Every structure is written in structure tokens, then in C-alpha cells.
Short mmCIF file of C-alpha atoms and ligand atoms in Angstrom, two decimals:
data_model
loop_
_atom_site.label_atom_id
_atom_site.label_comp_id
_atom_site.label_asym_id
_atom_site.label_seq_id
_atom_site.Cartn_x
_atom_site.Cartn_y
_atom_site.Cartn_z
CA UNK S 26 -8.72 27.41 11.61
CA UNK S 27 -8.44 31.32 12.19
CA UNK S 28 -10.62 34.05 10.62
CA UNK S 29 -10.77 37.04 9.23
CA UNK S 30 -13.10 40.22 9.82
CA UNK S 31 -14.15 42.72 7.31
CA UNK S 32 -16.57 45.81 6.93
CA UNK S 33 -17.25 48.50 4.92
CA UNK S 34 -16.09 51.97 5.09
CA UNK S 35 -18.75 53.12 7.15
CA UNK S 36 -19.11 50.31 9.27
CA UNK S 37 -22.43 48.82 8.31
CA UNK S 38 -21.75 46.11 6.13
CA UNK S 39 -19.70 43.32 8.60
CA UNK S 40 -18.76 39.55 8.20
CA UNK S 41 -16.11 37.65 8.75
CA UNK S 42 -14.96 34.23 7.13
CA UNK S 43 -12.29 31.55 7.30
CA UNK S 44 -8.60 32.73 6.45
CA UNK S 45 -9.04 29.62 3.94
CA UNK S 46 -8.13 31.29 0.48
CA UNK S 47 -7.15 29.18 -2.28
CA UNK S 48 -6.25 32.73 -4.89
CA UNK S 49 -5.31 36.01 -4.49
CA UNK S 50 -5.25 37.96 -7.15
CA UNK S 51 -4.29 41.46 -7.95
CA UNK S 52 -6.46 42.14 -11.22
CA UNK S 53 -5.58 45.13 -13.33
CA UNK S 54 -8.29 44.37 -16.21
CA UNK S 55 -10.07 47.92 -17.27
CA UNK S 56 -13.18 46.64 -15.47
CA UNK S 57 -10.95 46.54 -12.08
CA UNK S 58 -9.95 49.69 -12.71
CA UNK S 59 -13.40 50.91 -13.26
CA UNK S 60 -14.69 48.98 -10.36
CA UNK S 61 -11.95 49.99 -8.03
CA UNK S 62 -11.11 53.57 -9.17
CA UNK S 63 -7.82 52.33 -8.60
CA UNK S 64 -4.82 50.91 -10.60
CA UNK S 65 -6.46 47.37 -9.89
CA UNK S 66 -8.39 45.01 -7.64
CA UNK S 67 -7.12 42.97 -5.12
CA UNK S 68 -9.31 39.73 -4.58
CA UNK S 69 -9.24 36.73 -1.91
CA UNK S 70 -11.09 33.41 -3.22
CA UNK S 71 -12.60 31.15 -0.99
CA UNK S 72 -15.92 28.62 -0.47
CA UNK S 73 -18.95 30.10 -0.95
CA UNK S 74 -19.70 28.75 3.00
CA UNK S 75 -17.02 30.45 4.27
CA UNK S 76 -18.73 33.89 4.67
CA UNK S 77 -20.76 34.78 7.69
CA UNK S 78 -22.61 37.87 7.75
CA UNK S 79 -22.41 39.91 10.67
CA UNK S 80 -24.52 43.44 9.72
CA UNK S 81 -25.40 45.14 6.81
CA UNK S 82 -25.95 42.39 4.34
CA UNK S 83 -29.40 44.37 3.07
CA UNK S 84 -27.46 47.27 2.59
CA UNK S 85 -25.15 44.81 -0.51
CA UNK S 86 -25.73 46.25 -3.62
CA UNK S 87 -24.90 43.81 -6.66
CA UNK S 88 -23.41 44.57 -9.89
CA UNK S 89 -23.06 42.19 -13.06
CA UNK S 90 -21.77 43.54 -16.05
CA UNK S 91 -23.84 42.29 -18.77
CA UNK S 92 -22.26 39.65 -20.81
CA UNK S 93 -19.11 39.40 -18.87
CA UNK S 94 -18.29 37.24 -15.90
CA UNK S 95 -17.49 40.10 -13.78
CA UNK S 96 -19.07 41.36 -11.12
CA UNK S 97 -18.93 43.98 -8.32
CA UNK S 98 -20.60 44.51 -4.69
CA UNK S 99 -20.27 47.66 -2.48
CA UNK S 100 -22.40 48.90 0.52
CA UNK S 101 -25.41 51.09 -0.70
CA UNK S 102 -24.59 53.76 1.74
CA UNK S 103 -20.97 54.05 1.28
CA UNK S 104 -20.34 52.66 -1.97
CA UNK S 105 -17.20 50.94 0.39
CA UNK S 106 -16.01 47.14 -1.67
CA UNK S 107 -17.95 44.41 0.05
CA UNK S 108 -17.92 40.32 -0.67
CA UNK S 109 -19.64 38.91 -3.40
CA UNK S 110 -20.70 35.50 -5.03
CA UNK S 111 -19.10 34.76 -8.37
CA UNK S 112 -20.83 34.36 -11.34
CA UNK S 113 -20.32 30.89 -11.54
CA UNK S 114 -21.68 30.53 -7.54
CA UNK S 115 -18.67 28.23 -6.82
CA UNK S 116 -16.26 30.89 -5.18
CA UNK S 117 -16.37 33.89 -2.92
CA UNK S 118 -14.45 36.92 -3.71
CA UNK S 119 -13.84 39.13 -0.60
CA UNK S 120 -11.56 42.56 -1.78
CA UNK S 121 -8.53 42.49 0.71
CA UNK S 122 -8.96 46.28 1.18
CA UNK S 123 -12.33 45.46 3.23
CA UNK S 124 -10.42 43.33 5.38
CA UNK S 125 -9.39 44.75 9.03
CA UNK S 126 -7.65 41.73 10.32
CA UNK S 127 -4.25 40.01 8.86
CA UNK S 128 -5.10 37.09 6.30
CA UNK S 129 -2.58 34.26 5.99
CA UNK S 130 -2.12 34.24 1.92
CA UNK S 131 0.17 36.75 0.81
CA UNK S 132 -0.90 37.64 -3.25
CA UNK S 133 0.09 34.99 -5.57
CA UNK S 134 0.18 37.31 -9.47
CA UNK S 135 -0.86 40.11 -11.23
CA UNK S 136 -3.02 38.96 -14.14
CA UNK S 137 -4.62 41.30 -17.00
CA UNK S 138 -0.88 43.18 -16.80
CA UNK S 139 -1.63 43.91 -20.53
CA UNK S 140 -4.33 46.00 -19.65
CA UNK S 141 -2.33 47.44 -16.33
CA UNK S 142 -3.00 51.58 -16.06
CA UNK S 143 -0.52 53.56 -17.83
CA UNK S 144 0.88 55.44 -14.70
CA UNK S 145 1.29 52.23 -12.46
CA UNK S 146 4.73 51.27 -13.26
CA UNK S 147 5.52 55.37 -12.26
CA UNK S 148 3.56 54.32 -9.36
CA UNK S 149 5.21 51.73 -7.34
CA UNK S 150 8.80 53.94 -7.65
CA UNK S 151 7.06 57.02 -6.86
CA UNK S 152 8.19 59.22 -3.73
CA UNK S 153 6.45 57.61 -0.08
CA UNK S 154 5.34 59.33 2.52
CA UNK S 155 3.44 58.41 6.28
CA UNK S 156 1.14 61.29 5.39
CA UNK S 157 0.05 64.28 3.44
CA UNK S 158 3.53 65.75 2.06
CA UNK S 159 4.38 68.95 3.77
ZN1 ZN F 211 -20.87 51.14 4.18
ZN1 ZN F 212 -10.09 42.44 -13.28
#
């Protein structure tokens, strides 16, 4: 089986892990959002014993939002989206966007779409470019 490699955005926090993902969601819940600052979360799920950590695993800062089952782990020096245990301790949720090697799943759903961001839809037709526009 091949892996995948991941870090932070500065660099400190590394691991890698299987390319063994049973889900992929893209999660547009309000806490995603929050979480995310971005229009939603994009999550890999995998066994717990999947994930070996390579640097930078003191620098993991937890979150659990109290009275939800949702969670959230970033480096302390970069505040960059880092793996994480779920709640329930039976799967580990790596954020794609950490990832810097191809994974084999391609995303399976969007779920929470009732909560999606107002100005997503506006999004995903909006104008592309490779860079900064001119
Ligand atoms: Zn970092
Ligand atoms: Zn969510």
C-alpha cells in the first residue's frame, strides 16, 4: 500500500499515513466554516493506526467544541490544519489541504449543504485565474 505525506504551513508539524481512506467528505456545517475560514472543510477518514508522526506533534494544538462532536487541530505556531483523533477515537481525520502528496480517493459528497455559505454557489462559477488578476 502507498502513502501519503502531510505538514503544516510552516513545516513543523509532519506525518504521513496510508492512502487507506474509507470517507472523504467536504463539510460545509457553520463549525467548518468557522474552523476553516473557508466555505467548508475537506476531511480524509482513516484508522486511527494509520498516522505516523514525523515532527512537530508537540507543537498539535487540540480543539473540542463543548457539547458537540466536533473537533479541530492546527499547529501552535502556524495555526496551519493538522490531523486529529475523532471524538469517538475510532477514526482519523487528516484535512486534504495539509496533504502534499496525491491521495487515491477522490471526495465522495458534500454534507451539511443546508448550512453551505451564502456566496459558495457564486463561488464555484466565479471568474479563474493562475494568479493575482492584473
Ligand atoms: Zn506549522
Ligand atoms: Zn462540518
Amino acid at each position: 500500500m502507498t502513502h501519503v505525506s502531510g505538514s503544516c504551513l510552516c513545516g513543523q508539524v509532519t506525518f504521513e499515513s496510508k492512502d487507506d481512506f474509507q470517507q472523504f467528505h467536504l463539510c460545509h456545517c457553520i463549525q467548518c466554516q468557522k474552523a476553516t475560514g473557508s466555505a467548508h472543510a475537506a476531511n480524509l477518514f482513516t484508522a486511527p493506526e494509520n498516522i505516523k508522526w514525523l515532527s512537530g506533534k508537540q507543537l498539535v494544538k487540540r480543539f473540542d467544541l463543548p457539547g458537540r462532536t466536533i473537533s479541530n487541530a492546527f499547529c501552535m505556531e502556524c495555526g496551519g490544519a493538522v490531523p486529529y483523533l475523532s471524538l469517538s477515537g475510532n477514526s482519523l481525520i487528516i484535512p486534504a489541504g495539509c496533504l502534499d502528496t496525491p491521495v487515491s480517493i477522490a471526495p465522495q459528497d458534500n454534507i451539511f449543504c443546508s448550512e453551505q455559505a451564502e456566496w459558495y454557489q457564486e463561488a464555484i462559477t466565479a471568474h479563474k485565474f493562475d494568479k493575482f488578476p492584473e
